[in-house]
Coordinates of C-alpha atoms and ligand atoms in Angstrom, one line a residue:
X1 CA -32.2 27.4 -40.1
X2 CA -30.3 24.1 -38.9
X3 CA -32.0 21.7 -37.1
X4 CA -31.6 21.6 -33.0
X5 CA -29.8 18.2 -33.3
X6 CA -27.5 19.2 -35.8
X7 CA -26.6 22.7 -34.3
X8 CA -26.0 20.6 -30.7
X9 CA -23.6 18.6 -32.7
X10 CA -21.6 21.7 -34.0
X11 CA -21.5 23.5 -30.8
X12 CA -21.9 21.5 -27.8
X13 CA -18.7 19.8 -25.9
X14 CA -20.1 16.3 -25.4
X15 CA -17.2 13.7 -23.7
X16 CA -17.9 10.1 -24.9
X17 CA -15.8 7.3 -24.8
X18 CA -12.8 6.0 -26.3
X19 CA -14.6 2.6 -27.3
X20 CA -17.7 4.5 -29.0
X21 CA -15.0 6.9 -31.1
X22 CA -12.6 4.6 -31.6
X23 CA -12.2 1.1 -33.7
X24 CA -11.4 -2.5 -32.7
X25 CA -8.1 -2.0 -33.9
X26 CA -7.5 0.9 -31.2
X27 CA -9.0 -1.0 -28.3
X28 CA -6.9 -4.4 -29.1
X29 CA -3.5 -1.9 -29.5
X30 CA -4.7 -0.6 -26.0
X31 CA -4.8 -4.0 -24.7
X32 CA -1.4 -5.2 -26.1
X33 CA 0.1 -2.0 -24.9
X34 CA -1.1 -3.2 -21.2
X35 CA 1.0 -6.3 -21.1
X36 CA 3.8 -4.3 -21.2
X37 CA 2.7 -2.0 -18.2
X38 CA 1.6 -5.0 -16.2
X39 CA 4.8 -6.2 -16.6
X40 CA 6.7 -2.8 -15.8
X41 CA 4.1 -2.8 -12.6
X42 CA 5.1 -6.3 -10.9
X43 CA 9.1 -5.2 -11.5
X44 CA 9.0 -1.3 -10.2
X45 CA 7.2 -1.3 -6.5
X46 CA 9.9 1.2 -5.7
X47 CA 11.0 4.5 -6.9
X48 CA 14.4 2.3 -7.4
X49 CA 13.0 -0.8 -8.9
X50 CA 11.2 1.7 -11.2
X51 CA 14.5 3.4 -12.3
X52 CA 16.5 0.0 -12.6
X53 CA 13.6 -1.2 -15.2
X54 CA 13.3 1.6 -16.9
X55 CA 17.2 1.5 -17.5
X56 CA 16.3 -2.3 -18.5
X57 CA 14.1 -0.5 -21.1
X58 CA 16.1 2.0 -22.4
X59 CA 19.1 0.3 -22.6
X60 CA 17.4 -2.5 -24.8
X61 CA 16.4 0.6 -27.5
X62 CA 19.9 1.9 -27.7
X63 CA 19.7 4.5 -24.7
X64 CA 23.4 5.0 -23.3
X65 CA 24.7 6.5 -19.9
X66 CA 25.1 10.1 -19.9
X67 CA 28.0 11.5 -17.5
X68 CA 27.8 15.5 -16.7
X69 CA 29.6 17.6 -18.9
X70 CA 29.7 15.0 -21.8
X71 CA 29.6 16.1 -25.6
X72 CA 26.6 15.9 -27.4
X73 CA 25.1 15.8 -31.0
X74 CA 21.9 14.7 -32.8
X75 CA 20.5 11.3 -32.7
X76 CA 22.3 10.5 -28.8
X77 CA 20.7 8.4 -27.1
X78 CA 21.1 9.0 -23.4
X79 CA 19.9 8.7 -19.7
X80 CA 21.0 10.0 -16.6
X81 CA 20.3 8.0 -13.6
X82 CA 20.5 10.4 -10.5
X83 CA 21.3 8.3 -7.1
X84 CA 19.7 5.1 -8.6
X85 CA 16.2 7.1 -7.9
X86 CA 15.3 9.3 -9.8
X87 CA 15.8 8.9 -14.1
X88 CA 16.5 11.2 -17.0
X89 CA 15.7 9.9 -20.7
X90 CA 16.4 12.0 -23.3
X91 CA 17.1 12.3 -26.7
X92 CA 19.2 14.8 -28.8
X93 CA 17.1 16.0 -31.6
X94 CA 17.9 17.4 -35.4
X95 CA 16.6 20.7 -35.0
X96 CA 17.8 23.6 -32.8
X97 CA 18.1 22.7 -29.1
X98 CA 17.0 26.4 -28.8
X99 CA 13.8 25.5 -30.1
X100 CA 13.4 23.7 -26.8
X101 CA 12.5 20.3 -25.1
X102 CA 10.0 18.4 -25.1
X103 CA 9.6 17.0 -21.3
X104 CA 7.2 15.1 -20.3
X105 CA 7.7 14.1 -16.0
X106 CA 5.9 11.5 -14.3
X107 CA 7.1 10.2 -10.9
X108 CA 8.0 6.8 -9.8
X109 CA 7.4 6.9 -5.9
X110 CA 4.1 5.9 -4.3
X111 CA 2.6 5.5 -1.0
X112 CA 3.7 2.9 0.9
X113 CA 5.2 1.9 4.8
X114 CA 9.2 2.3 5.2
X115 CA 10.8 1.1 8.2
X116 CA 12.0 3.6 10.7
X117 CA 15.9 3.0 11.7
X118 CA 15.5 0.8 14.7
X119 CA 12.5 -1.1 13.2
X120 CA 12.8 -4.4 15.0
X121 CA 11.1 -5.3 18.2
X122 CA 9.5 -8.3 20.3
X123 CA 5.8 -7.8 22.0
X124 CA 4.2 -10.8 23.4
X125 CA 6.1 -13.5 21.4
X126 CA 5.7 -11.5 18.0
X127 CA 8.3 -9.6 16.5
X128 CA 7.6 -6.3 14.5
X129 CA 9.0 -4.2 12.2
X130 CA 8.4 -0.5 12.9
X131 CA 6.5 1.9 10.1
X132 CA 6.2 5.1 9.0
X133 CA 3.9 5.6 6.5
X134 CA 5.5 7.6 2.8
X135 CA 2.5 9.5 1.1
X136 CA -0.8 10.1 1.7
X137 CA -2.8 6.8 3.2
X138 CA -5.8 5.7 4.1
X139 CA -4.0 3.7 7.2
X140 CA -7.1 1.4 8.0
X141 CA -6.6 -0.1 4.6
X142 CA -3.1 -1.5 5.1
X143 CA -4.2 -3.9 8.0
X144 CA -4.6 -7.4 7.4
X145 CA -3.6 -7.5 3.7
X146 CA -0.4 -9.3 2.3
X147 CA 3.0 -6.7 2.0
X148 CA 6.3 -7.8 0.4
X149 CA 9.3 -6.5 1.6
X150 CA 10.9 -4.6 -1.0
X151 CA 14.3 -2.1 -0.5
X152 CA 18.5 -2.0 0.0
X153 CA 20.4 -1.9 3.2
X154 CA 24.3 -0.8 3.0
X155 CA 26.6 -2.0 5.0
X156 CA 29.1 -0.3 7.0
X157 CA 31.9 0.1 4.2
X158 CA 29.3 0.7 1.8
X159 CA 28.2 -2.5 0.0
X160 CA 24.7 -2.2 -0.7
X161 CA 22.4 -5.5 -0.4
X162 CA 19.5 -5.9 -2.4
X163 CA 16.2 -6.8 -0.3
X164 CA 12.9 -8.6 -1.8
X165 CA 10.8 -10.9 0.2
X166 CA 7.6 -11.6 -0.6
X167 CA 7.3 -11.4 -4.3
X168 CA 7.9 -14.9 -5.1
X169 CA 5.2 -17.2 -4.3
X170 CA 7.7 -19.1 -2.2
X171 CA 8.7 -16.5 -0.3
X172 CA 7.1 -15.2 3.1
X173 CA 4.6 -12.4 3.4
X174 CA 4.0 -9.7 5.9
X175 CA 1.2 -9.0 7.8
X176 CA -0.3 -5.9 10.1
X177 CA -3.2 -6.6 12.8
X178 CA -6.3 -5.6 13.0
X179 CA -8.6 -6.1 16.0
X180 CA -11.6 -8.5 15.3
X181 CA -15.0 -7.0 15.1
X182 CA -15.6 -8.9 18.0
X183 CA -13.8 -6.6 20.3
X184 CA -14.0 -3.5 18.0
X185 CA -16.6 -1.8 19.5
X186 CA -14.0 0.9 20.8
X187 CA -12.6 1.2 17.1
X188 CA -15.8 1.4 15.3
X189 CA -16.9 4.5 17.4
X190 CA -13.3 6.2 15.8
X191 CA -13.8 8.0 12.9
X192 CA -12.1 6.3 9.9
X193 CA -8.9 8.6 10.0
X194 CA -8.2 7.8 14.1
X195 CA -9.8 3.6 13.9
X196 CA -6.0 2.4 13.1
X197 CA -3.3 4.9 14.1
X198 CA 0.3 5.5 12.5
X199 CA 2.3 3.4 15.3
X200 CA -0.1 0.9 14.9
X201 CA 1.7 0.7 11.6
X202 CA 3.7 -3.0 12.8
X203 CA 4.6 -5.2 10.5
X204 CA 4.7 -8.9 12.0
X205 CA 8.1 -10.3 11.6
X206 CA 8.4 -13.6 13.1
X207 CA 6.6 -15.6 16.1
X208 CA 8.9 -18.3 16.9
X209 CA 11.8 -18.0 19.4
X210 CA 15.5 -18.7 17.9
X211 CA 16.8 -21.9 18.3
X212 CA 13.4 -22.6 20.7
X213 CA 14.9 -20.8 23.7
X214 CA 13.4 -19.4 26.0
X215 CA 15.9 -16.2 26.2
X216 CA 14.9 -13.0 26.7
X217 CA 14.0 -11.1 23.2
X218 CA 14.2 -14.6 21.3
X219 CA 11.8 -13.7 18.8
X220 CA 13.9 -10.8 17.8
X221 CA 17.0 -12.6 17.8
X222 CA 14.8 -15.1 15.5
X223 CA 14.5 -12.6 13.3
X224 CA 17.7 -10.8 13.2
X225 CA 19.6 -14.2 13.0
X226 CA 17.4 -15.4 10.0
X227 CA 18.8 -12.1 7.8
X228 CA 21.9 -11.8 8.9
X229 CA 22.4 -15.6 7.6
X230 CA 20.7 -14.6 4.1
X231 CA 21.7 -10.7 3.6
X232 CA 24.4 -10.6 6.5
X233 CA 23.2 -7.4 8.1
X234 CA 23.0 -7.1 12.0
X235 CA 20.4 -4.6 13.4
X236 CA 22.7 -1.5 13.4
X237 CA 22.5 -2.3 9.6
X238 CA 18.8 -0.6 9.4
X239 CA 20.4 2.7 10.6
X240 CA 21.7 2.9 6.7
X241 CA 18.8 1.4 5.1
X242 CA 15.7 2.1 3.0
X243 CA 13.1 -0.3 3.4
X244 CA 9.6 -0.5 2.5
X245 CA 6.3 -2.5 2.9
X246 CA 4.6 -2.3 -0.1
X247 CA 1.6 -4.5 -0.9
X248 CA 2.2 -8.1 -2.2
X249 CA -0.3 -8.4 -5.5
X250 CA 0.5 -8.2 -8.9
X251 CA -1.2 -6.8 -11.7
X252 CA -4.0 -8.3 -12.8
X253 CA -6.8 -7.8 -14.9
X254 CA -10.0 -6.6 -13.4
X255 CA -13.8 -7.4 -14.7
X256 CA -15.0 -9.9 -17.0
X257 CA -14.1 -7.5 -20.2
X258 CA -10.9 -7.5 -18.8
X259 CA -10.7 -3.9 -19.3
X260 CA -9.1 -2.4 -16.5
X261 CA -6.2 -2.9 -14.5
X262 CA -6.0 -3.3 -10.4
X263 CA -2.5 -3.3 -9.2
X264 CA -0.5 -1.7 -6.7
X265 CA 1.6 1.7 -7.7
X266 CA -0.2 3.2 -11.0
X267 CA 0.0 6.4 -9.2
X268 CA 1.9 7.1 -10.6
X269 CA 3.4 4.2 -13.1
X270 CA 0.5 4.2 -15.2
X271 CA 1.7 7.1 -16.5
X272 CA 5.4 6.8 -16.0
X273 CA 5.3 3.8 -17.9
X274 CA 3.7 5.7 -21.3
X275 CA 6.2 8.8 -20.4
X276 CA 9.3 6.6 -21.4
X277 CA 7.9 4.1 -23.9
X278 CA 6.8 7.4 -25.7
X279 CA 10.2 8.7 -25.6
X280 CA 12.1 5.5 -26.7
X281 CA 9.5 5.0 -29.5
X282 CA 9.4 8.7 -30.6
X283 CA 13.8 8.6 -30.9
X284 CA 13.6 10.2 -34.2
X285 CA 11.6 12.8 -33.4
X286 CA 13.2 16.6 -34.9
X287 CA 12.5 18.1 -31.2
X288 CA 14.9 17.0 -28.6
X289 CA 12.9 15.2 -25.8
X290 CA 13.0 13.8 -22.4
X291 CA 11.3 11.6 -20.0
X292 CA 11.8 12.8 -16.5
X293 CA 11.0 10.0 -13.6
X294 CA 11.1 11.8 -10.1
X295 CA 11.2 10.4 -6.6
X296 CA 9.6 12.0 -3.9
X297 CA 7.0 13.7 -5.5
X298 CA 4.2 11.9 -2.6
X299 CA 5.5 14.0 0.1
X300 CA 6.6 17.4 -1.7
X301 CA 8.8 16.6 -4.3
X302 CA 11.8 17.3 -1.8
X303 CA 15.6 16.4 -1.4
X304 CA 18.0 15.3 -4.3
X305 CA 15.5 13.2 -6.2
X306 CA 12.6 15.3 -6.3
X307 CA 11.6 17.5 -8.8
X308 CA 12.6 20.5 -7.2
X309 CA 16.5 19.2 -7.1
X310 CA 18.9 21.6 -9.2
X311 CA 19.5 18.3 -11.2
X312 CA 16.6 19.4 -13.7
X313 CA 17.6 22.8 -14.5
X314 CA 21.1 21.5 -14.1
X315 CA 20.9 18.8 -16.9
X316 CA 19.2 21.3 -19.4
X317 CA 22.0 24.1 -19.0
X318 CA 24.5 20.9 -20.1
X319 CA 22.7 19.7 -22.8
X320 CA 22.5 23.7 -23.8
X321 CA 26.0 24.3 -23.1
X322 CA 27.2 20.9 -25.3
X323 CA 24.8 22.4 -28.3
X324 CA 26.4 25.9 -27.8
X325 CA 23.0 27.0 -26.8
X326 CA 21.6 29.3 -24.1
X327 CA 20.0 27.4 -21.2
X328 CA 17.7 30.2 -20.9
X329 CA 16.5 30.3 -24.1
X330 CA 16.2 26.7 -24.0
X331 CA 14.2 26.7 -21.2
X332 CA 11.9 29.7 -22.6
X333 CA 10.9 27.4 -25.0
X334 CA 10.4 24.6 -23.6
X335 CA 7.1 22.4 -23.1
X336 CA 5.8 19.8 -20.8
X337 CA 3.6 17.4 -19.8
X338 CA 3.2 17.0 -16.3
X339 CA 2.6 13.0 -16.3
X340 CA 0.5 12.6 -13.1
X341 CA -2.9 10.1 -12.5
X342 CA -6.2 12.2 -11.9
X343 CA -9.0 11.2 -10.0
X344 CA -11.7 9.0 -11.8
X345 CA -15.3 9.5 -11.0
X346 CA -16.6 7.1 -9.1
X347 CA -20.7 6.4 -8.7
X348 CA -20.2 5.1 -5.4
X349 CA -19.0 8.3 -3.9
X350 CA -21.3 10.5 -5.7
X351 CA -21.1 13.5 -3.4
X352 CA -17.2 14.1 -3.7
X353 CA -17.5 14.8 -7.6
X354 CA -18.7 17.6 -9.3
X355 CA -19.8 15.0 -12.5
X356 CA -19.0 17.9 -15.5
X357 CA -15.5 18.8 -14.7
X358 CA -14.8 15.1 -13.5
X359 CA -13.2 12.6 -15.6
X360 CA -14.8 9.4 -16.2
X361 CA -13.2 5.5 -16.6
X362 CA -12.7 4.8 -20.4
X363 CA -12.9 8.6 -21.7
X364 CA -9.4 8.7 -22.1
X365 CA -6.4 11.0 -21.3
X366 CA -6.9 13.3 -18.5
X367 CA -6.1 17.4 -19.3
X368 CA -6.0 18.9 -16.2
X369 CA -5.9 22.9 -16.1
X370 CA -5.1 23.4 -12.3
X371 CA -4.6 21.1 -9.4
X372 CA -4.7 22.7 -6.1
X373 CA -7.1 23.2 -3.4
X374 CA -9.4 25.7 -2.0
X375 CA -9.2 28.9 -4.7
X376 CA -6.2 27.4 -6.4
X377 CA -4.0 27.7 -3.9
X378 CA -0.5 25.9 -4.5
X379 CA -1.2 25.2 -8.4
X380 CA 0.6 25.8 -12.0
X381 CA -3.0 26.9 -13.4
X382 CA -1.8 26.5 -17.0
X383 CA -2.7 29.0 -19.5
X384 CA -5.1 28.9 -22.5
X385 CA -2.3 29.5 -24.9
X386 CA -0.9 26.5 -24.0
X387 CA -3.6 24.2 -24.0
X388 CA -4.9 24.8 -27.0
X389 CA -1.7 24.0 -28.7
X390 CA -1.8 20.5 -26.8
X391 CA -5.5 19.9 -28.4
X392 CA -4.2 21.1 -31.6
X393 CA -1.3 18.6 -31.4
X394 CA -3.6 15.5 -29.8
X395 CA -6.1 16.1 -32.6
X396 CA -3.2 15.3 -34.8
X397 CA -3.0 11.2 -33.4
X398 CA -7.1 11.2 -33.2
X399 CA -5.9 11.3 -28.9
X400 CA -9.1 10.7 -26.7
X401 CA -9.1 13.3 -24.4
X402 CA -11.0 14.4 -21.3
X403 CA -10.8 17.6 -18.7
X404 CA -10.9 17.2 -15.2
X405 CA -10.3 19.2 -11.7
X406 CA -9.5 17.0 -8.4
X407 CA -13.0 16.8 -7.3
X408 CA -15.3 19.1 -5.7
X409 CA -14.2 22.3 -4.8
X410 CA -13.0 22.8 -0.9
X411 CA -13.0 19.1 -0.5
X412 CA -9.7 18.8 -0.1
X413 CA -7.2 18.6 -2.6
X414 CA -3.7 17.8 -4.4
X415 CA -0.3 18.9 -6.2
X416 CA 2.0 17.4 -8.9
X417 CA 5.4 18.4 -9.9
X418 CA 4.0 20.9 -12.3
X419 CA 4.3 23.9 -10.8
X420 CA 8.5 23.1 -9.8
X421 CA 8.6 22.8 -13.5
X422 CA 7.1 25.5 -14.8
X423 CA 8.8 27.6 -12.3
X424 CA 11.7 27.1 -14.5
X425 CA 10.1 29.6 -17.2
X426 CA 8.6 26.1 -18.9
X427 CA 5.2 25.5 -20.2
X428 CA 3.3 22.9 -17.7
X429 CA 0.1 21.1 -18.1
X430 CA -1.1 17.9 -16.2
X431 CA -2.2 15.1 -18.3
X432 CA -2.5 11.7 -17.3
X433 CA -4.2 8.6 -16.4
X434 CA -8.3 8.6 -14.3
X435 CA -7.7 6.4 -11.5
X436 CA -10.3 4.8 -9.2
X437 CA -9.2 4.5 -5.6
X438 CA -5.9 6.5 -5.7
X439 CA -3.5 6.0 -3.0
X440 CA -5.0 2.5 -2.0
X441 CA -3.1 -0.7 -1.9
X442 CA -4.6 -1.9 -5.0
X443 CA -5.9 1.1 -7.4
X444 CA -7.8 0.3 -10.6
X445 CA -7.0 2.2 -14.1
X446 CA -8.8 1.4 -17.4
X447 CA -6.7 -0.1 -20.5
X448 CA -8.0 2.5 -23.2
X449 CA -7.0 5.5 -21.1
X450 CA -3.5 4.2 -20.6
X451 CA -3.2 3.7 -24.4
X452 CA -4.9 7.1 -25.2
X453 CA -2.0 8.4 -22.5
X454 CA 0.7 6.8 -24.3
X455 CA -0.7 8.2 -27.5
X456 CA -1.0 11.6 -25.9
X457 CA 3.1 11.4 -24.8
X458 CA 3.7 10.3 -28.2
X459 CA 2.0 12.8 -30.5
X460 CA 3.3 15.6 -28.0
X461 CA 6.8 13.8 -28.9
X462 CA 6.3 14.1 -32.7
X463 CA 4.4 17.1 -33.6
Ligands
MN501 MN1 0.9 11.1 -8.5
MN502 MN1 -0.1 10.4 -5.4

């Protein structure tokens, strides 16, 4: 008979972590591969800055335009930017397009403040910008921290000016109030969810008068004056705008290992970022593959740059069509990886975890069966079939890979985009990155788990 210890090695499911089973040379790849993403992070705030630098990357390794209805053979290049906001990557591979595509769809959007279309006002000698929060927030913590200004207004005939202020360390920052604890004693009797509401969302403009007059609204006028000199836009302008307060911070390294990552956006960047650089670095790959990043995937994955726009299945019956192939047997065989952050356990909130189906910081890649909430409601509960060719494939690349469900059951809950996907008749699964405070203004991801992602994306690329 085997001994207990040896047995318990054969058959149990232990998770450990990626720097116990991997080497030096893994953790210093991870680490290297970071610089990139921190990079990718301070440029991409926005769904739109996002597309424009991945373009930036794709173009740089050979990627071309793609136009609807173009011809197509193996070894294209090609990406299809839909409305500057939402980005196809893809690749034309040697074997039979019937065979399928390999997709792998992360989103590019995250929670943030946009400005409503009359946004600017004057209370008290302070002018404001008004908000309405995009995404799920936590709206006590975007008071009193610094936010950049990040977004495009067009013009009446149609020119579209470029907006960022508050990036550069000359530049102004933005600001929202908060009551001092002083005078909070109202506040602090508020639960958390009611101690700062949505309208409360005002972003402090200016407080000096224009031109030190004392007119009526000269606060406002302040501000309006001061960008229609540097973007010349008057306040009608904000009727055809998109505009967003997004926090001011870049990327930096967190902890005296430097081993993690605090920033603002890695839900879901962290794994957008190891989506496309899989894509790009897997070119050769037999399969034909693409990187989808989606807008709009924080508040439902609506309207023509969400994932449920007809733009998806729309691209894949071209690219069948141009191979001679049938879209629907394309799309039969199809797989994909749903490329969306998890939530990481986290020892100071103990009681929303259940620790065995939880993933844990620096245990790698996330596999997550179902999303949802209550008893699945609203997921793409992916089958065992499926999975178990993903392991088989990750095992391939030595991938470091964890399970994980959103938390303890009937806490709340959560979606991706993989359920529009595999709507389409496409094998889904979630995998991505653990992250510690999601939907903050600064969320933390470790280095290893990013890498082991990117490793994932790749290996699902190859194999
Ligand atoms: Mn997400
Ligand atoms: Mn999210």
């Amino acid at each position: 008979m085997k001994a207990a210890k040896e047995l318990k090695n054969e058959l149990f499911y232990t998770k450990k972590n990626v720097y116990q089973l991997t080497d030096e040379a893994n953790v210093k790849a991870a680490f290297d591969y970071a610089e990139g993403y921190k990079n990718y992070l301070d440029n991409a705030k926005t769904e739109r800055e996002s597309v424009t630098k991945a373009i930036e990357i794709a173009e740089k390794a050979g990627f071309k335009p793609y136009t609807l209805g173009q011809a197509l053979k193996a070894g294209d290049k090609l990406y299809y930017n839909n409305r500057g906001k939402s980005l196809f990557v893809f690749t034309i591979g040697s074997e039979n397009i019937e065979c399928g595509i390999r997709i792998s769809a992360a989103h590019v959007d995250s929670p943030r403040l946009d400005f409503k279309p009359c946004p600017v006002y004057e209370d008290s000698g302070m002018a404001f910008f008004k908000t309405h929060y995009y995404g799920g927030i936590k709206k006590y913590q975007w008071v009193t921290i610094p936010l950049a200004i990040h977004g495009v207004v067009t013009l009446k005939y149609g020119t579209n000016v470029e907006i960022n202020i508050g990036e550069d360390e000359n530049d102004p920052l933005f600001y929202i109030n908060d009551i001092l604890p002083h005078l909070g004693q109202n506040q602090a009797k508020k639960t958390l969810g009611e101690a700062i509401e949505g309208e409360q969302l005002n972003l402090l403009a200016a407080t000096s008068p224009y031109n030190n007059e004392d007119e009526g609204e000269a606060v406002k006028l302040n501000v309006l004056a001061i960008l229609n000199e540097k973007y010349g836009i008057t306040e009608a302008d904000f009727l055809s705008a998109e505009l967003s307060a997004v926090p001011a911070d870049k990327a930096r390294d967190i902890g005296l290992d430097r081993a993690a990552i605090g920033s603002y956006g890695h839900d879901d960047r962290v794994c957008a970022y190891p989506a496309l650089t899989s894509v790009i670095d897997n070119a050769d790959s037999v399969h034909t593959l693409m990187c989808v990043l989606a807008d709009k995937e924080e508040i439902g994955s609506e309207g023509a740059s969400g994932m449920q726009c007809s733009i998806f299945p729309d691209l894949i019956d071209e690219i069948s069509k141009a191979l001679g192939a049938d879209s629907a047997v394309v799309r039969a065989n199809s797989k994909c990886l749903s490329a969306d952050v998890s939530a990481a356990y986290d020892p100071n909130f103990k009681d929303a975890f259940e620790k065995r189906n939880t993933p844990e910081l620096s245990c790698g890649v996330v596999l997550i069966k179902y999303t949802g909430s209550r008893g699945k409601g609203g997921t793409n509960d992916a089958s065992a079939e499926y999975i178990g060719w993903l392991r088989s494939v990750m095992e391939k690349d030595n991938v470091i890979w964890q399970t994980g469900e959103l938390g303890r059951i009937d806490l709340g809950g959560g979606g991706t985009v993989a359920k529009f996907i595999a709507n389409l008749n496409i094998d889904t699964v979630d995998l991505g990155v653990p992250v510690i405070s999601m939907h903050a203004p600064y969320e933390l991801i470790s280095k290893v788990d990013l890498y082991e992602t990117y490793k994932a994306f790749s290996a699902f690329c190859k194999y």
